[in-house]
XYZ file of C-alpha atoms in Angstrom:
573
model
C 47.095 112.552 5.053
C 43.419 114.289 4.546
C 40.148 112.137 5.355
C 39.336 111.585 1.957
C 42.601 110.048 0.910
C 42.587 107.710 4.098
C 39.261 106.444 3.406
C 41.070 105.902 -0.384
C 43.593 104.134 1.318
C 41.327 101.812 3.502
C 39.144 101.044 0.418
C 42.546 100.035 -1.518
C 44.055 97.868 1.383
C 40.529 96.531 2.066
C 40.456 95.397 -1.906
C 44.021 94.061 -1.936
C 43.970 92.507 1.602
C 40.398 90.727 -0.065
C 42.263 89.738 -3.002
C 44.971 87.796 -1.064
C 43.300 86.292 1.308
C 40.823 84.796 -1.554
C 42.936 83.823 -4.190
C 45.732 82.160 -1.258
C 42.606 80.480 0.596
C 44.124 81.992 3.951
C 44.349 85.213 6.407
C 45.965 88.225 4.179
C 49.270 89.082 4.815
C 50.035 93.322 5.675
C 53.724 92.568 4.286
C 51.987 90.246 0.843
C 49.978 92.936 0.269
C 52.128 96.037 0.047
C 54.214 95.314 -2.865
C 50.517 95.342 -5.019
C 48.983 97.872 -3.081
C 52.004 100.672 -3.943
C 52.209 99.327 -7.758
C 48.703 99.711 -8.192
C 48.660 103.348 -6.513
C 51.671 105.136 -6.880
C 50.306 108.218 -5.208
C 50.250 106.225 -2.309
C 53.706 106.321 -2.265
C 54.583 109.749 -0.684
C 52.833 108.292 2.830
C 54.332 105.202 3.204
C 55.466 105.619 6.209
C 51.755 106.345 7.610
C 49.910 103.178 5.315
C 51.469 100.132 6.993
C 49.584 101.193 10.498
C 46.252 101.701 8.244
C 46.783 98.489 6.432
C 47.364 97.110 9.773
C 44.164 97.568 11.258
C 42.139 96.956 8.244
C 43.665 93.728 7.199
C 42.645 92.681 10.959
C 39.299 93.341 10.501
C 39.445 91.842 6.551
C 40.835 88.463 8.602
C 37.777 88.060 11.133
C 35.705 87.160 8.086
C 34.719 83.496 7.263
C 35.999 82.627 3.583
C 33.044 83.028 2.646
C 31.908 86.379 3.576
C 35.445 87.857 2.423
C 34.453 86.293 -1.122
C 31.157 87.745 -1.008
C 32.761 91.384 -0.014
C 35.478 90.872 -2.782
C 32.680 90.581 -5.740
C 31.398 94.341 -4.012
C 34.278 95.801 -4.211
C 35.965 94.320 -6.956
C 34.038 91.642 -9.337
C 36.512 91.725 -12.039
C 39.420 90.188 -10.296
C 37.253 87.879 -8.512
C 36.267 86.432 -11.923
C 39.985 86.328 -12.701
C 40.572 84.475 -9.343
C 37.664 82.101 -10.202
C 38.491 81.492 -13.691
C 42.398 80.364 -12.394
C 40.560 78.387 -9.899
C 38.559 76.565 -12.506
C 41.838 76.002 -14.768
C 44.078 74.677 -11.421
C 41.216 71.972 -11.516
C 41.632 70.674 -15.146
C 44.115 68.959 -16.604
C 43.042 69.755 -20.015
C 43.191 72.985 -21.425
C 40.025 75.455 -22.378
C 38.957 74.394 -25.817
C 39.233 77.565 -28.314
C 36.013 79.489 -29.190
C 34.466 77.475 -26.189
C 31.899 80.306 -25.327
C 30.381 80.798 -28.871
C 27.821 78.282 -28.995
C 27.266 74.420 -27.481
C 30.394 72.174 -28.246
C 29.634 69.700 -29.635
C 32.105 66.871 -30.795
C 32.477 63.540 -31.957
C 34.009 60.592 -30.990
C 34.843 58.803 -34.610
C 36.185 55.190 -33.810
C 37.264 52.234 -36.968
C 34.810 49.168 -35.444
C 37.084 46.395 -36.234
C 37.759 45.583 -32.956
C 37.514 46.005 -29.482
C 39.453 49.014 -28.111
C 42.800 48.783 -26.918
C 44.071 51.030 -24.112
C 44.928 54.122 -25.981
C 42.043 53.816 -27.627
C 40.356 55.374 -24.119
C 42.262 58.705 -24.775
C 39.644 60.315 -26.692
C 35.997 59.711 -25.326
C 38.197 60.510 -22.009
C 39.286 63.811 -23.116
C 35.909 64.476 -24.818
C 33.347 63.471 -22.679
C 35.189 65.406 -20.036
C 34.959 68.385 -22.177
C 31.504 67.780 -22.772
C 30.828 67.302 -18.458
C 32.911 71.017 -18.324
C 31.243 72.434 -20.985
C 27.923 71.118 -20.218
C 27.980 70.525 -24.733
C 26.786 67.079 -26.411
C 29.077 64.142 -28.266
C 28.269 61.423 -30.433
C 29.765 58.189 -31.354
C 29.729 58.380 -35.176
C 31.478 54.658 -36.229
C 33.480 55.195 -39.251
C 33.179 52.183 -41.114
C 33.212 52.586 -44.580
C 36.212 50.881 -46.023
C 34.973 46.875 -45.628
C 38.263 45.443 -46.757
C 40.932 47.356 -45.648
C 39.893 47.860 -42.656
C 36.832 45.505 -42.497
C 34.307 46.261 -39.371
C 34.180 43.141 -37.202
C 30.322 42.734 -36.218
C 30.994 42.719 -32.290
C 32.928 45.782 -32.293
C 30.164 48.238 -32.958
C 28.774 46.802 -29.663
C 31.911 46.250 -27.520
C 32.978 49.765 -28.421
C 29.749 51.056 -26.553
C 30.179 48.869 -23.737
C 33.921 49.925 -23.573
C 32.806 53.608 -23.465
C 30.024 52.607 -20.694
C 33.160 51.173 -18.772
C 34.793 54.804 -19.168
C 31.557 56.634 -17.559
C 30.356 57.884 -20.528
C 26.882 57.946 -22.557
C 26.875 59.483 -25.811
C 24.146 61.695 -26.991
C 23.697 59.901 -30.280
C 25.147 57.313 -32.017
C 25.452 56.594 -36.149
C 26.822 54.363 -38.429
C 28.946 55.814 -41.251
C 27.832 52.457 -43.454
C 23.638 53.643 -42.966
C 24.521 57.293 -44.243
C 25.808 56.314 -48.264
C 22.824 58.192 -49.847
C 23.718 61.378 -47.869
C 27.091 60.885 -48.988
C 26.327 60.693 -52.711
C 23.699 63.149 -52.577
C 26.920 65.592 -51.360
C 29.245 64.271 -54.275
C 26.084 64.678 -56.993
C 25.968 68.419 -55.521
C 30.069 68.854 -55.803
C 30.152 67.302 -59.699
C 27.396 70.190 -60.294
C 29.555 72.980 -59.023
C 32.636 71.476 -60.684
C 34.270 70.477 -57.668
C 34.678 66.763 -58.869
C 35.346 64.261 -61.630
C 35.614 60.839 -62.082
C 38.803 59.358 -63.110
C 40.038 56.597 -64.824
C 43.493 56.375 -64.243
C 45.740 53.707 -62.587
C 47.008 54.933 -59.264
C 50.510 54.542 -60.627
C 49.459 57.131 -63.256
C 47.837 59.434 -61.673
C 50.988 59.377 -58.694
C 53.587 60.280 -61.299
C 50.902 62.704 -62.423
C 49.743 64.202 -59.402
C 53.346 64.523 -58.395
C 54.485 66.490 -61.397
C 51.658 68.640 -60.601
C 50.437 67.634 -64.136
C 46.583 67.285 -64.487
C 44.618 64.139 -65.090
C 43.367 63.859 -68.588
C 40.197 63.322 -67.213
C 39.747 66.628 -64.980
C 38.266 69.027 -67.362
C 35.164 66.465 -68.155
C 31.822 68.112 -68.354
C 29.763 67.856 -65.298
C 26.966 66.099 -67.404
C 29.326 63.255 -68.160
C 30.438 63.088 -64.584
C 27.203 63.214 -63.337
C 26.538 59.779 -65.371
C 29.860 58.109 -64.572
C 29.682 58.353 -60.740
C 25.428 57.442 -61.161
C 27.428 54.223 -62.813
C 29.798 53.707 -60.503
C 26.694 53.478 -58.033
C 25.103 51.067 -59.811
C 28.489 49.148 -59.417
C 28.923 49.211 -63.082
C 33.052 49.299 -62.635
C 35.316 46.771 -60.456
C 37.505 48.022 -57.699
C 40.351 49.934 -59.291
C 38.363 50.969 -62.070
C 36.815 54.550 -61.807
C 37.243 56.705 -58.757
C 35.781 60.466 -57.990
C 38.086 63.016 -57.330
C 37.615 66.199 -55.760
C 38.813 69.108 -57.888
C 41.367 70.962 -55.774
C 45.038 72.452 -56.745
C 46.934 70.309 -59.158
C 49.891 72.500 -58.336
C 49.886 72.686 -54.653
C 52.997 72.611 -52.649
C 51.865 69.626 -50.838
C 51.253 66.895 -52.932
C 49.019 65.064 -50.962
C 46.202 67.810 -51.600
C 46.278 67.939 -54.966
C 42.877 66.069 -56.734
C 42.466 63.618 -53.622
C 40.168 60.635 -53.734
C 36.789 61.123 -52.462
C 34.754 57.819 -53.639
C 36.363 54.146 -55.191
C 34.783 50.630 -55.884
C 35.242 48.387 -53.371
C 34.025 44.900 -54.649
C 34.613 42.980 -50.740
C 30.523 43.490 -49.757
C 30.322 45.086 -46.300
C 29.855 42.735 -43.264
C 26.905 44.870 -41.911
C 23.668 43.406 -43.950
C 21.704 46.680 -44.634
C 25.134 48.103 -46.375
C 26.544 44.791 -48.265
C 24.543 45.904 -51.293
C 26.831 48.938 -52.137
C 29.850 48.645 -54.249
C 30.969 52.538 -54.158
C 32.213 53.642 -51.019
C 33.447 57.259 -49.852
C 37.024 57.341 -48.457
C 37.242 59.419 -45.254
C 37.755 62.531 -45.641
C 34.949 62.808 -47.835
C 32.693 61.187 -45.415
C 33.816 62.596 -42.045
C 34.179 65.533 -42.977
C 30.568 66.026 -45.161
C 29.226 64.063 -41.037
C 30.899 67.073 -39.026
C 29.053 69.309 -40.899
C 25.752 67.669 -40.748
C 26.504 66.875 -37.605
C 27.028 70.331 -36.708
C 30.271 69.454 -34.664
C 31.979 72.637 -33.324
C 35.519 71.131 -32.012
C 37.616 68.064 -33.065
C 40.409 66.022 -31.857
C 42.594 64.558 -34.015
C 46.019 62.816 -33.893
C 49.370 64.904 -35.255
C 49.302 62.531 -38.122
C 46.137 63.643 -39.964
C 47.028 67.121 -40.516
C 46.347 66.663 -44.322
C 43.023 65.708 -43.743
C 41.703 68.766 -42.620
C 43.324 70.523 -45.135
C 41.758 67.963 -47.615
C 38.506 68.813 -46.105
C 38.144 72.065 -46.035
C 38.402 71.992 -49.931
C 35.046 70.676 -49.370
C 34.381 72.812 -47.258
C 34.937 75.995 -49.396
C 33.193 74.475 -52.605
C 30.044 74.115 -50.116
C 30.213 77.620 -47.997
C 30.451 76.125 -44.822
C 32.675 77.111 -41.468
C 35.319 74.168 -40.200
C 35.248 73.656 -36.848
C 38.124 73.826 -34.734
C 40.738 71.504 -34.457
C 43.108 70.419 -32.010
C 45.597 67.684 -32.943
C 47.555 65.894 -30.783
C 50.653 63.538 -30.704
C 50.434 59.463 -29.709
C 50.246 57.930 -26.647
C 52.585 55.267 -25.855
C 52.122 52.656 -23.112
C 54.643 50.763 -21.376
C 54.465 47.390 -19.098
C 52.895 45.194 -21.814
C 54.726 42.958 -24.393
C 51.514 42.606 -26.716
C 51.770 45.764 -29.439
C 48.820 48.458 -28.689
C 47.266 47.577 -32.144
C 43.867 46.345 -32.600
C 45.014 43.955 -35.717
C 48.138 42.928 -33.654
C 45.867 42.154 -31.190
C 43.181 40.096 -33.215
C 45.890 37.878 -34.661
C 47.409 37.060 -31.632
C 43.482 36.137 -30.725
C 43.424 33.916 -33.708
C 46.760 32.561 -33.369
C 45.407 31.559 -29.771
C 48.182 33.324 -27.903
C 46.053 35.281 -26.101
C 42.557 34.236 -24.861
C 40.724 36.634 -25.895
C 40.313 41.164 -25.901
C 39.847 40.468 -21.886
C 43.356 38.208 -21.568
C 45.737 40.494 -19.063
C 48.161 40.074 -21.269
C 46.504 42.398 -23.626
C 46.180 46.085 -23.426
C 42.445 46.015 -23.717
C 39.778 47.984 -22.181
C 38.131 44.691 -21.585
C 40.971 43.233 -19.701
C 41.892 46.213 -17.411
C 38.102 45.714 -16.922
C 37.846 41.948 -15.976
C 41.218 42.529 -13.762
C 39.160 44.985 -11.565
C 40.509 48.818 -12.751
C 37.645 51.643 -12.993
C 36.884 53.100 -15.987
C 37.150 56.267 -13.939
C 41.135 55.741 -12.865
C 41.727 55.651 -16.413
C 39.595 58.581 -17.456
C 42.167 60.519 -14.961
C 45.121 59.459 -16.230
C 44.003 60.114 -19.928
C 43.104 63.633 -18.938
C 46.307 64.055 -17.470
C 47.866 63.831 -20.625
C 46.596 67.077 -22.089
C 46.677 67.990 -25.657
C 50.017 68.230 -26.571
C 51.172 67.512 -30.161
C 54.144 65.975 -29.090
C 53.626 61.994 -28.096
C 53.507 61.443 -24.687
C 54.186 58.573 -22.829
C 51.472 57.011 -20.738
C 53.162 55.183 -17.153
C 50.266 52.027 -16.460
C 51.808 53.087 -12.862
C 49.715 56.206 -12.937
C 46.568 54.281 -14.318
C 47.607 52.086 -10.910
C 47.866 55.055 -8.736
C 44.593 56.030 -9.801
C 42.513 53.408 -9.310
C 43.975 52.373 -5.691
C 42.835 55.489 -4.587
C 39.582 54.744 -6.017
C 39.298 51.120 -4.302
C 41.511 50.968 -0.888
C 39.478 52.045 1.384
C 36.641 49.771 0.809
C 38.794 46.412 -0.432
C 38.864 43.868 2.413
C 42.323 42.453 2.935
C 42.719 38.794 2.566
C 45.978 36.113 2.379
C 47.082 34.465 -0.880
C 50.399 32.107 -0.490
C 52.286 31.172 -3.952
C 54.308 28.442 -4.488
C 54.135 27.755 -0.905
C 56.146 25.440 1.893
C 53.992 23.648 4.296
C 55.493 24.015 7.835
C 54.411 22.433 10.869
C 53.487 24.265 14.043
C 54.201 23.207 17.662
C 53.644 25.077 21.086
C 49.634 24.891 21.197
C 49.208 28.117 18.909
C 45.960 30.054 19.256
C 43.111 27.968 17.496
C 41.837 30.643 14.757
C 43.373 33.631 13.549
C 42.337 37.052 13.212
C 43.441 39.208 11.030
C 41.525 42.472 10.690
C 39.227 42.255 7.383
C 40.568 46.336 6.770
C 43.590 47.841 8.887
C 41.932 51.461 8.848
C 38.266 49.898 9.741
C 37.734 48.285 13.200
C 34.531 48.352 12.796
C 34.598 45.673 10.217
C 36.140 43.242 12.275
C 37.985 40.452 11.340
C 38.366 37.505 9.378
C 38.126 33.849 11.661
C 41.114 31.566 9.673
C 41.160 28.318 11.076
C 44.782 27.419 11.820
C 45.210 23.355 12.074
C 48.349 21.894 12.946
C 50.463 23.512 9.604
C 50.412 26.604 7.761
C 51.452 27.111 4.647
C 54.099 30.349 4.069
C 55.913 31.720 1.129
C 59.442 30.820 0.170
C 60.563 33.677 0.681
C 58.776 34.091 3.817
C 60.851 30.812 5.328
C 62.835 32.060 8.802
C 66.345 30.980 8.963
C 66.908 28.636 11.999
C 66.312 29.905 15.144
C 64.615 32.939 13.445
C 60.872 34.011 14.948
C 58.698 35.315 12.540
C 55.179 36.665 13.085
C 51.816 35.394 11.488
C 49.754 37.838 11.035
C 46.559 38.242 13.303
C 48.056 34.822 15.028
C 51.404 35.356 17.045
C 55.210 34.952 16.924
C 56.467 31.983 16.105
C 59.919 30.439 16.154
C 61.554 27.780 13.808
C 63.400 25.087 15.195
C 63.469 22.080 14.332
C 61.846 21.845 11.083
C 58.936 23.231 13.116
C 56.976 26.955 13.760
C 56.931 27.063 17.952
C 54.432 28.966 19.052
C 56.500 31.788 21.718
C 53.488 33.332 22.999
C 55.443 36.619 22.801
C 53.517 40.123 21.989
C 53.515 42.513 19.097
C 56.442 43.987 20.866
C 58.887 42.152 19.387
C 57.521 43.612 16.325
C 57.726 46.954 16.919
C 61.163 46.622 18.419
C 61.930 45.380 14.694
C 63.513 42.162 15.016
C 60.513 40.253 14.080
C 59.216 40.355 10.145
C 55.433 40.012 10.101
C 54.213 37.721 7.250
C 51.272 36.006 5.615
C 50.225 32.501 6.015
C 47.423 30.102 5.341
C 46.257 26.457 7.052
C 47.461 23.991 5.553
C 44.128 21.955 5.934
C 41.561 24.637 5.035
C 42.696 26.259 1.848
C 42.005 27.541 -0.890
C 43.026 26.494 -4.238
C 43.407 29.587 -6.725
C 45.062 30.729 -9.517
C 45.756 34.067 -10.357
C 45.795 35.322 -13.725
C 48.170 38.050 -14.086
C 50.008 39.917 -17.457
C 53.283 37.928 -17.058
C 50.895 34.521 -17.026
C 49.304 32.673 -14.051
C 50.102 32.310 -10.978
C 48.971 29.269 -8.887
C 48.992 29.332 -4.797
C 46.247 28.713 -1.861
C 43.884 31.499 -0.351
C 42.498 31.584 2.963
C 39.270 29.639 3.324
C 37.159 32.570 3.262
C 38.247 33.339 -0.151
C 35.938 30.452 -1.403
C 32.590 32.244 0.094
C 33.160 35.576 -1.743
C 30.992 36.529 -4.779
C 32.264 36.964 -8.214
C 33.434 40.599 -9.383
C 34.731 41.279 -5.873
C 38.044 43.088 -5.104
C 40.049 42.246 -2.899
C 43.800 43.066 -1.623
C 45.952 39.788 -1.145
C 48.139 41.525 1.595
C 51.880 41.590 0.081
C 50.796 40.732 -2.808
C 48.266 43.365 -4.768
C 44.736 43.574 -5.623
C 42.856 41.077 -7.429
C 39.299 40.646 -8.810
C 37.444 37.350 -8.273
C 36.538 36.204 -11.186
C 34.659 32.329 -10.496
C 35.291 29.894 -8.677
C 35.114 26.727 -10.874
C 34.077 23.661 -9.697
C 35.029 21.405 -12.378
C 39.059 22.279 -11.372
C 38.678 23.074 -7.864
C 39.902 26.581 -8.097
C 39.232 30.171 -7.363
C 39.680 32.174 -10.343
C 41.142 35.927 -9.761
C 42.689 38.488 -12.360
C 45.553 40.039 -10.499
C 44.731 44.241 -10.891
C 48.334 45.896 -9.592
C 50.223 46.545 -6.613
């Protein structure tokens, strides 16, 4: 082997030993590196008896380098598969896929919510998945409320607000917000410019009629109308001249398509019901959705949007429109449903709302409703459930969404800095005998000695689980007090040490005194729970987590004086 081609050799081994050692986060392997060395270099081949020893020495020297400075090398020598390396890096991080045509210009989406009603959990998928694209992106996302159908689906008057404060929950701000129902005039000023081109007509016909037409591909008496006499039958239907069922505008698309739900489809009707919202309860003609969505994206100049499997048709609808006008459709991405388990309540907003009315729940924030608001009132971050939405990706297919995970999430968000503290249910008072220590001390956090612990009072009874109960004879051990045995009716105080526990014939268990306790009931999604807290449970401040060892975490939620209770909303395990 000639000088020239051993230098070759040392600059290949040097690139590949780089590459490994990069991309693996570790020291580069002579043996890893070989197989890609040879492949990329079959010349090589003829002296491969010689290149191991070279490859020896200079991986050696490639491995003295700090990360860092083998990076920095790597982009020298070779910057394209660096920016491969990086660019797998970046994907390894997200859950959710690259968004197509990403790189062309800012994304910039929309997240399109129905305001009549709180949101329920799966609700939470999309500003999740969008606002996360907008954070990788660094691109821009509105809320854009589509409320224009006031009887069908009539907009309650407290959604538009408890939708924000939902998505302020999530982590997110939006970069602008609108309301479908202030926009009408834009929307008619579209449909005056689509009767013009001959893209629309207004139409008479029953919607039985116009079915058996529409699905004999047969045209509507009414399509070839002059745009003239259009023009002055939608300017009526404006001035609410026609009732609801009356006069509709169509848009003008292909009477013979192969899918009938494209063919002439609905763009305006008369809705008589007035609109909750005061500055839109004068209007009587409203646009249906795919009209005014998609005449928003445009205007909106939204380059990406999500959409569930189900709605399909409505781009397809739209970009009708979209051709008439000369204008680009953004990108789309639909996706299938999420479904959530561990509730009985439906995940519907009207299910819901009647079950509200009915009084069978207590309101959005009950935890026996698969709200935002009452994941939020039972102590869960906004941000565990951003994760777990993001974890479901974009797949069409439905996917089903484990509360578990949502759990999972959210503990590793909160146990580190959630004092522990003892909660007994249903509990058996038990006396103690054997001059027990005076106060117990449980640690306030089992990782954190440097918090201390919590002072419990003992008295001369404690108060234990039923389940907790030793069999005669049986010693048990209170936590942060001592080992006790029962005999008699009575907890004896052994004075024995935490060997007994470690030698594992000793269960360790909660308690609280009998005479100091705390009154509480826990609300929880299978209904409340009632039991007695530690005293110190009374002293802490409202929104405060805390774990109830062997039991779960809990948010305090009051403490009412009028029944003598602390009030918490059981979170999970």
């Amino acid at each position: 082997m000639n000088d020239e081609l051993r230098e070759r050799v040392e600059r290949e081994v040097e690139k590949h030993a780089l590459l490994n050692a990069v991309k693996h986060e570790s020291d580069a392997d002579v043996g890893a590196i070989m197989g890609p060395l040879m492949g990329d270099n079959p010349e090589f081949r003829e002296h491969g008896d010689e290149i191991p020893g070279i490859a020896g020495g200079v991986v050696g020297r490639m491995n003295d380098l700090d990360y860092e400075d083998k990076r920095e090398r790597l982009e020298e020598l070779a910057p394209e598969e660096l920016a491969e390396i990086e660019a797998e890096e970046e994907e390894d991080e997200h859950d959710l896929p690259e968004l197509p045509k990403a790189d062309d210009d800012e994304i910039r989406m929309r997240c399109a919510p129905n305001p009549n009603g709180p949101w329920h959990v799966g609700h939470a998928r999309m500003p999740a998945v969008i606002g996360t694209y907008r954070e990788r992106y660094d691109g821009w996302f509105c809320v854009r409320f589509d409320d224009t159908d006031p009887e069908t689906k009539r907009p309650d008057l407290e959604a538009y607000d408890a939708i924000l404060e939902d998505l302020d929950y999530l982590g997110f701000e939006p970069d602008a917000t609108y309301r479908a129902s202030d926009r009408l005039e834009t929307y008619y000023d579209h449909a005056r410019d689509l009767i013009e081109m001959g893209g629309a007509y207004t139409c008479s016909c029953s919607g039985e009629a116009f079915s058996d037409l529409k699905n004999s591909a047969e045209a509507c008496p009414h399509r070839d109308k002059d745009a003239e006499t259009v023009l002055e039958e939608f300017e009526a239907m404006l001035e609410g001249e026609y009732s609801s069922g009356e006069m509709v505008l169509r848009v003008k698309t292909d009477i013979e398509h192969k899918n009938p739900a494209l063919r002439d489809w609905v763009a305006f009707r008369m809705i008589d019901t007035p609109h909750p919202r005061e500055e839109a309860s004068d209007y009587r003609c409203w646009p249906m959705l795919d009209f005014q969505s998609g005449v928003d994206d445009h205007l909106l100049e939204i380059t990406h949007i999500i959409r569930g499997i189900d709605l399909q048709d409505s781009a397809k609808r739209q970009q009708f429109v979209y051709d008439y006008f000369g204008w680009d459709y953004p990108e789309v991405i639909h996706w299938g449903h999420v479904q959530l388990d561990d509730y009985d309540v439906k995940m519907s907003t009207s299910t819901i709302s009647a079950l509200i009315d009915d009084d069978e729940l207590d309101g959005w924030d009950d935890p026996r409703a698969p709200t935002l608001q009452s994941l939020r009132r039972r102590g869960i971050r906004g941000e565990a459930i951003v994760e777990a939405m993001t974890g479901l990706g974009t797949s069409t297919t439905d996917v089903d969404l484990a509360m578990s995970s949502i759990y999972a999430n959210n503990r590793d968000l909160i146990d580190e800095e959630t004092d522990r503290r003892f909660l007994v249910r249903d509990g058996n008072q038990i006396p103690l005998g054997g001059s027990p220590p005076e106060v117990g001390t449980p640690p306030l956090h089992p990782n954190h000695e440097e918090r201390g612990v919590r002072e419990i009072p003992v008295g001369d009874s404690v108060m234990l689980e039923p389940d907790d109960l030793p069999g005669r004879e049986e010693r048990i051990w209170l936590k942060g007090l001592g080992c006790f045995q029962f005999t008699r009716d009575v907890l004896q105080y052994t004075g024995e040490d935490i060997e007994v526990v470690r030698e594992g014939d000793v269960d360790v268990v909660h308690w609280v005194p009998a005479d100091e306790r705390v009154p509480v009931r826990m609300r929880t999604m299978e209904g409340d729970v009632r039991g007695h807290a530690e005293p110190g449970v009374g002293d802490l401040e409202s929104d405060e987590m805390v774990q109830f060892e062997r039991v779960g975490f809990a948010r305090i939620d009051r403490h009412d004086e009028e029944d003598e209770e602390t009030v918490a909303y059981y979170a999970h395990p």
